[in-house]
Short mmCIF file of C-alpha atoms and ligand atoms in Angstrom, two decimals:
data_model
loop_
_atom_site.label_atom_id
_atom_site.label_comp_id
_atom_site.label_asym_id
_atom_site.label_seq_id
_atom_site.Cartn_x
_atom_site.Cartn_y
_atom_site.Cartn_z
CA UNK Q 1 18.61 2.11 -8.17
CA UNK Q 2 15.11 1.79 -6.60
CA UNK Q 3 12.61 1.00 -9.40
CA UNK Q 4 9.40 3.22 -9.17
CA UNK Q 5 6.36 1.51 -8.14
CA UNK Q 6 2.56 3.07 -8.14
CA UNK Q 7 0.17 0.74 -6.73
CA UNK Q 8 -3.76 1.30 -6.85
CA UNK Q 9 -5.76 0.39 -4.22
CA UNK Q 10 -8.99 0.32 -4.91
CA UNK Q 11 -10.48 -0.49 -1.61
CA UNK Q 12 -14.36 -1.86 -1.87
CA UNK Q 13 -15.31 -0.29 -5.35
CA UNK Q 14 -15.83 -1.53 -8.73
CA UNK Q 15 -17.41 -5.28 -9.32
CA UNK Q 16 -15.75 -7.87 -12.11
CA UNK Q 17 -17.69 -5.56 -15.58
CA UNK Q 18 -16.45 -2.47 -13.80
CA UNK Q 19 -13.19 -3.46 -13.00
CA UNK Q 20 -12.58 -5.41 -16.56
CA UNK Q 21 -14.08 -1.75 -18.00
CA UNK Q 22 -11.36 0.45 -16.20
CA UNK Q 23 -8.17 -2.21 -16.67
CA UNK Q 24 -9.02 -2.25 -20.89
CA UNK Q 25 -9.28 1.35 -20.53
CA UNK Q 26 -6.03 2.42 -19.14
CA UNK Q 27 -4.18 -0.45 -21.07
CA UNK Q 28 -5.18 1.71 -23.45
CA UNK Q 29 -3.57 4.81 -22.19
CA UNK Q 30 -0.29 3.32 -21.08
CA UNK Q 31 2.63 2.40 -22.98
CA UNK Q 32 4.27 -0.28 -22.13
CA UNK Q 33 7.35 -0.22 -20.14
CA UNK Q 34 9.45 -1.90 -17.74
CA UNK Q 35 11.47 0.89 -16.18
CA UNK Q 36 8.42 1.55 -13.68
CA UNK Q 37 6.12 -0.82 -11.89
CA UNK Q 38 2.36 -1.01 -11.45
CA UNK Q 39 0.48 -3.10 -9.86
CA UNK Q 40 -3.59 -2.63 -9.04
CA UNK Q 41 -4.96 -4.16 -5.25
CA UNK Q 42 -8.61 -5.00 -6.04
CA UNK Q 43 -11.18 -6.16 -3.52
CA UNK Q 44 -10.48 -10.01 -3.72
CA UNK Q 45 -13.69 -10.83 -5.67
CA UNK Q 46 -11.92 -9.46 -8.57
CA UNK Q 47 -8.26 -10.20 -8.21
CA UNK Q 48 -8.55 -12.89 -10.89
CA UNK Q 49 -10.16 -10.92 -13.22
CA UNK Q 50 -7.52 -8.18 -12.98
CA UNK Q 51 -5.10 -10.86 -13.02
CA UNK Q 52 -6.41 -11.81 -16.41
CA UNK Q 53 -6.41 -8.66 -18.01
CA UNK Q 54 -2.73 -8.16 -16.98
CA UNK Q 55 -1.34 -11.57 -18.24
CA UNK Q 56 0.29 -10.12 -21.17
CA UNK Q 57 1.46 -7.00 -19.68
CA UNK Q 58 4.13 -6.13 -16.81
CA UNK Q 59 1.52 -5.24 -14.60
CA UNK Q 60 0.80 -6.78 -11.72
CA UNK Q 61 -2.01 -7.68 -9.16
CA UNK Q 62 -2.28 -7.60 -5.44
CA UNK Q 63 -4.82 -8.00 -2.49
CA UNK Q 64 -5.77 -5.00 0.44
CA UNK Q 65 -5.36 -7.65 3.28
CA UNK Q 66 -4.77 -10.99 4.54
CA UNK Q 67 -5.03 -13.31 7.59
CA UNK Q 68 -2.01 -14.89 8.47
CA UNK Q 69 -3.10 -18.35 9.53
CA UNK Q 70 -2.68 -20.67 6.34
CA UNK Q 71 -5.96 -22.24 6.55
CA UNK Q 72 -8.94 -22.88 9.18
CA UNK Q 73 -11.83 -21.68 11.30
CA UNK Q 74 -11.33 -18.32 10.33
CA UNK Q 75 -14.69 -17.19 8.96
CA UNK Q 76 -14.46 -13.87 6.38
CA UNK Q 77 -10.92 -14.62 5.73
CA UNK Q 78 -8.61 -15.04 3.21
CA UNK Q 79 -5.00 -16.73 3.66
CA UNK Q 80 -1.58 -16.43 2.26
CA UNK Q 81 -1.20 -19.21 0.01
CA UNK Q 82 -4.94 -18.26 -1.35
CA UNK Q 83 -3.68 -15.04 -2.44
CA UNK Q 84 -0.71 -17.17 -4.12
CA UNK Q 85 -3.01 -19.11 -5.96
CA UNK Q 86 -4.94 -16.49 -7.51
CA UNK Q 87 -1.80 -14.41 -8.55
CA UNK Q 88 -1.18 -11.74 -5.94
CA UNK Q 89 2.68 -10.29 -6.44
CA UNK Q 90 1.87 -7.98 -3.39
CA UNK Q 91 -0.50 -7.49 -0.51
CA UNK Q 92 -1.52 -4.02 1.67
CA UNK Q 93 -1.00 -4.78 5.26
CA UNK Q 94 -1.74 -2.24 7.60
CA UNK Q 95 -3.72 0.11 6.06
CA UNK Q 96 -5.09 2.96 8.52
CA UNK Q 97 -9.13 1.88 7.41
CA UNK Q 98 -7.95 -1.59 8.79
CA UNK Q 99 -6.37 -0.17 11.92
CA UNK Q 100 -9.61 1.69 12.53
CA UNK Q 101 -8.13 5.13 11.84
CA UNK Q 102 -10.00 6.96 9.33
CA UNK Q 103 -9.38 10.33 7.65
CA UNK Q 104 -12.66 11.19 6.53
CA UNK Q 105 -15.12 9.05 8.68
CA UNK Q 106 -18.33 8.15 6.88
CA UNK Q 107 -19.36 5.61 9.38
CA UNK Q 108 -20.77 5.10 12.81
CA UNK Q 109 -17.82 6.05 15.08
CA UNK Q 110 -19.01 3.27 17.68
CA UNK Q 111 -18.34 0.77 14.59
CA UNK Q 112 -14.55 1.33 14.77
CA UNK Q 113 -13.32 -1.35 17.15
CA UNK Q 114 -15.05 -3.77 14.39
CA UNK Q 115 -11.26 -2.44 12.53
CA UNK Q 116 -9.22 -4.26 14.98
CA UNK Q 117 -5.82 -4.16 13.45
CA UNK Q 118 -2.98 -3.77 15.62
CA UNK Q 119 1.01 -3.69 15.35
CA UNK Q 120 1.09 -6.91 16.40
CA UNK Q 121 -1.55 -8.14 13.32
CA UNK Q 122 0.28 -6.26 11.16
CA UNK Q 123 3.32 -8.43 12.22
CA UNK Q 124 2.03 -11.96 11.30
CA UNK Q 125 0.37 -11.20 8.28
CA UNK Q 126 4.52 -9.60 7.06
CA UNK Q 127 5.41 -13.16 8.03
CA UNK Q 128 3.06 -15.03 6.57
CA UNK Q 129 3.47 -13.38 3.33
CA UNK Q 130 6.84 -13.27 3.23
CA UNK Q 131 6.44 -17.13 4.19
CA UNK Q 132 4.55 -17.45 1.01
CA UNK Q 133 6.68 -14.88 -1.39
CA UNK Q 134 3.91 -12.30 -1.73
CA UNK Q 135 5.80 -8.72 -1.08
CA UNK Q 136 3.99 -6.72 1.67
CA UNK Q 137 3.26 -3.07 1.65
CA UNK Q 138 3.51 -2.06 5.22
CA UNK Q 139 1.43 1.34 5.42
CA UNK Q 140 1.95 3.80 8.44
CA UNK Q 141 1.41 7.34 8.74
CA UNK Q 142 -0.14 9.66 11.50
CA UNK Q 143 -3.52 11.27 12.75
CA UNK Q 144 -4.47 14.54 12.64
CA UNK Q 145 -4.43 14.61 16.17
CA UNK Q 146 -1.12 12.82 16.56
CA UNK Q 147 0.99 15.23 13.67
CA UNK Q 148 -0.77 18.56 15.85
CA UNK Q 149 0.70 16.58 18.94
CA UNK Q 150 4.19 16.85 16.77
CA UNK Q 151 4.23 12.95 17.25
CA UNK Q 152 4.25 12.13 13.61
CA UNK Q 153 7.80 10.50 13.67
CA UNK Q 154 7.50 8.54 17.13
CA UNK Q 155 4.47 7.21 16.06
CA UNK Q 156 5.77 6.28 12.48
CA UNK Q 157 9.18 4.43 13.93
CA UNK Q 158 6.85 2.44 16.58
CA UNK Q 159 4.37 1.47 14.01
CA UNK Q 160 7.34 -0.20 11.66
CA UNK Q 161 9.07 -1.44 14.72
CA UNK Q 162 5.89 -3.01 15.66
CA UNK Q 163 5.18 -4.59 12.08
CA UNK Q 164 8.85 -5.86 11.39
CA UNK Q 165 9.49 -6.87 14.80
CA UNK Q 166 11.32 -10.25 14.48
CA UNK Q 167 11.81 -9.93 10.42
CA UNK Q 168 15.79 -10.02 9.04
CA UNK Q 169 16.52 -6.87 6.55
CA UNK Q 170 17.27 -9.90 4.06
CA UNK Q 171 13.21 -10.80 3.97
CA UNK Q 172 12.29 -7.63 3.85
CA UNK Q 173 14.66 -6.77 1.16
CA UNK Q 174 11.93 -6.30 -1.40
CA UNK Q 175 9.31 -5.27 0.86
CA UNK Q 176 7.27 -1.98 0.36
CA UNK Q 177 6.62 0.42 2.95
CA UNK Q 178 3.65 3.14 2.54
CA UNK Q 179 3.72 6.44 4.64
CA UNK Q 180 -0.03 7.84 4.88
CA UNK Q 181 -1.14 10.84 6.87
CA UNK Q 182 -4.53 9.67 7.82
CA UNK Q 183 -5.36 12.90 7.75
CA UNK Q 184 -4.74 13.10 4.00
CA UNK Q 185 -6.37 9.91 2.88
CA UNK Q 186 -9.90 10.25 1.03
CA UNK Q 187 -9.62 13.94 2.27
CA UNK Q 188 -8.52 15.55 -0.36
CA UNK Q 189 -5.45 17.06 1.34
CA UNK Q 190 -1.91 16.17 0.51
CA UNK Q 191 0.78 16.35 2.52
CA UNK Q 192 3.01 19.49 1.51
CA UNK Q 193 5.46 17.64 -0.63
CA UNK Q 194 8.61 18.80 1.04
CA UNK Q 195 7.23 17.41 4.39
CA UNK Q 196 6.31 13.91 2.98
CA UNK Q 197 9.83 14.03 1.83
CA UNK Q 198 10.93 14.46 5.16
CA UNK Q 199 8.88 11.92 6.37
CA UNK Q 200 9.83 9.73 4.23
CA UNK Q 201 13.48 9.59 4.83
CA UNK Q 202 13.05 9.24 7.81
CA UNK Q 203 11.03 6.12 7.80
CA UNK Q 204 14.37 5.24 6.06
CA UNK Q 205 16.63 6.42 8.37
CA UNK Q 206 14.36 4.17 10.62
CA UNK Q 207 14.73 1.11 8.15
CA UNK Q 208 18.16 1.43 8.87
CA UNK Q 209 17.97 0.55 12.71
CA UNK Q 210 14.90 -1.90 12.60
CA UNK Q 211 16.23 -3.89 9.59
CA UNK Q 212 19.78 -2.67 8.11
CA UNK Q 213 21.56 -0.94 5.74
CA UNK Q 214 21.13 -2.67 2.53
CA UNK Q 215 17.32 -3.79 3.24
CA UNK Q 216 17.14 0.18 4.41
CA UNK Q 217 18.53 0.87 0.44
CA UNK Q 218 16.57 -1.49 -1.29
CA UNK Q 219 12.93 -0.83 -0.34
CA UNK Q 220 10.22 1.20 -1.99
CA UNK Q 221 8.75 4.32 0.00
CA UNK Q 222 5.54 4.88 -1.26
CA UNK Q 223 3.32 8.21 -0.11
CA UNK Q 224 -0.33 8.21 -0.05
CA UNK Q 225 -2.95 10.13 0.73
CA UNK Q 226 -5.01 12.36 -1.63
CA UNK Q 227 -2.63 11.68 -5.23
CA UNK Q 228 -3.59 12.81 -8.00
CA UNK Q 229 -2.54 13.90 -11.38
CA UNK Q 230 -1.30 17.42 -10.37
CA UNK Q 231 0.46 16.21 -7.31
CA UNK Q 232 2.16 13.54 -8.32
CA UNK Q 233 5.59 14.52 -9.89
CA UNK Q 234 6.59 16.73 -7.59
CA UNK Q 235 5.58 13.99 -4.74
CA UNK Q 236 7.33 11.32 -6.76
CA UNK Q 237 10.30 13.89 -7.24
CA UNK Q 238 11.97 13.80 -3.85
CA UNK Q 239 14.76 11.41 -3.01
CA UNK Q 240 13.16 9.08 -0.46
CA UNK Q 241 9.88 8.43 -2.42
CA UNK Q 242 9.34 6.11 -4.73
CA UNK Q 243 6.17 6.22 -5.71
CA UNK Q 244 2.73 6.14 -4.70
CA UNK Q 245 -0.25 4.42 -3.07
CA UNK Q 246 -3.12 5.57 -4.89
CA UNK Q 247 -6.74 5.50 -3.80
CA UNK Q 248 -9.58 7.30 -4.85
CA UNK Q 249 -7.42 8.25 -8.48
CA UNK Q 250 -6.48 4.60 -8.98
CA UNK Q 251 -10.48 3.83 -9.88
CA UNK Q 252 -10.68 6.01 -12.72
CA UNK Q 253 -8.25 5.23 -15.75
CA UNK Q 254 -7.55 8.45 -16.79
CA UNK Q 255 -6.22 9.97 -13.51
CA UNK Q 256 -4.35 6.88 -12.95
CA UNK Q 257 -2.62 6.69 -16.28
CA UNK Q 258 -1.63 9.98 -15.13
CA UNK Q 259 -0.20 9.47 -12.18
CA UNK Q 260 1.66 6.57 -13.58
CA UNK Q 261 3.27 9.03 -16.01
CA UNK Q 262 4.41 11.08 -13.52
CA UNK Q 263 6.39 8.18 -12.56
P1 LIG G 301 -6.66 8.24 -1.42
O1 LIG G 301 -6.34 6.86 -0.63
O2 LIG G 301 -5.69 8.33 -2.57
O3 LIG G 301 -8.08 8.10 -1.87
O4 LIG G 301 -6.46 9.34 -0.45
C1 LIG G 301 -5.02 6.39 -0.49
C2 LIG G 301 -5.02 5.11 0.33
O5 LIG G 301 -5.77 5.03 1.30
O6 LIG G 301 -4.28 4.14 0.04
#
């Protein structure tokens, strides 16, 4: 039985008082309970304070990214065993603002190749984390353009092909894999539940040829994009998902405590 996980990620919001504010606040609002997992991916200037607040509590804190060399001329990053240090259970890899694929784009569009993740990226960062037991959540999902092509699943099955190419189903065996319509992230519009559903398994259906059966079994399918309150039960209801990656709803304590009891 797959445990249910929610995971905030709070992208590049909140500094160390806001952060500390919102974590006492929906400590507040949550019971505590083991039968569902949380954990909270801060920006990494405030992964140790999060960490802090959680010590006590089943909670648990994570980072949005990582580079997957150890340690080195790598200017801006942040390794593996760094994120060890500091307490990260898990770690966002992939994430469609990383690959340069935005939903709602408030940017310069001739910024984008400055987001130069690619499946290959994706790939060393999976082993480098798994190198350093840090559980990955392996995001994937589809463009606008891409889902009106009707390429949403062939696009999906080579992105996790990509990311777990040369991985055994036995190290990915408590992995995390997110699906996210980039359409629906920071948008405001969810995938119709019933369709996320679908998508879902089958990104597990495709677990089952890139990995195996068991590994297949055991992960967590997470959907994101646009969660909220109202949304997610009946998200968190279908067989194949298991929970969700929450962004904009995960920075205010309220809508995630929600969320979290949907689970
Ligand atoms: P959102 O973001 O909930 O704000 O749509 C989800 C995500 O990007 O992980």
């Amino acid at each position: 039985m797959r445990k249910k996980l929610v995971v905030g990620n709070w992208k590049m919001n909140l500094t160390r008082s806001e952060a500390s504010a919102t974590i006492e606040s929906l400590l507040l609002m949550i019971e505590p309970t083991t039968e569902i997992e949380v954990a909270i991916c801060p920006t990494y200037l405030t992964i140790e304070t999060v960490g802090q607040l959680f010590k006590r509590t089943h909670f648990k804190v994570g980072a949005q990214d990582v580079f997957w060399m150890n340690s080195g001329a790598f200017t801006g990053n942040v390794s593996a065993p760094m994120l060890k240090d500091v307490g990260c259970h898990f770690c966002i890899v992939g994430h469609s603002e990383t690959r340069g694929r935005f939903g709602k784009l408030d940017i310069p569009e001739s910024t984008i190749p400055y987001f130069s993740e690619t499946d290959e990226t994706v790939n060393l960062k999976i082993k480098s984390l798994l190198y350093h037991s840090i559980h990955p959540i392996l995001c994937c999902g589809e463009t606008l353009a891409e889902r009106e092509a009707g390429q949403t699943d062939e696009v999906i099955q080579a992105q996790l092909k990509g990311a777990l190419s040369g991985i055994e189903g036995a190290e990915f065996h408590d992995g995390v894999v997110a699906y996210e319509p980039v359409w629906a992230i920071g948008t405001g519009k969810t995938c119709d539940t019933a369709e996320a559903g679908r998508v879902c398994t089958m990104i597990r259906k495709a677990l089952v040829e890139i990995l195996d059966e068991s590994a297949a079994a055991s992960i967590r399918i997470l959907y994101g994009g646009s969660v909220k309150g109202s949304n997610a039960g009946e998200l968190f209801a279908q067989p194949d998902i298991d929970g969700g990656l929450v962004g904009g709803a995960s920075l205010v304590a309220e809508d995630f405590s929600k969320i979290i009891q949907s689970a």
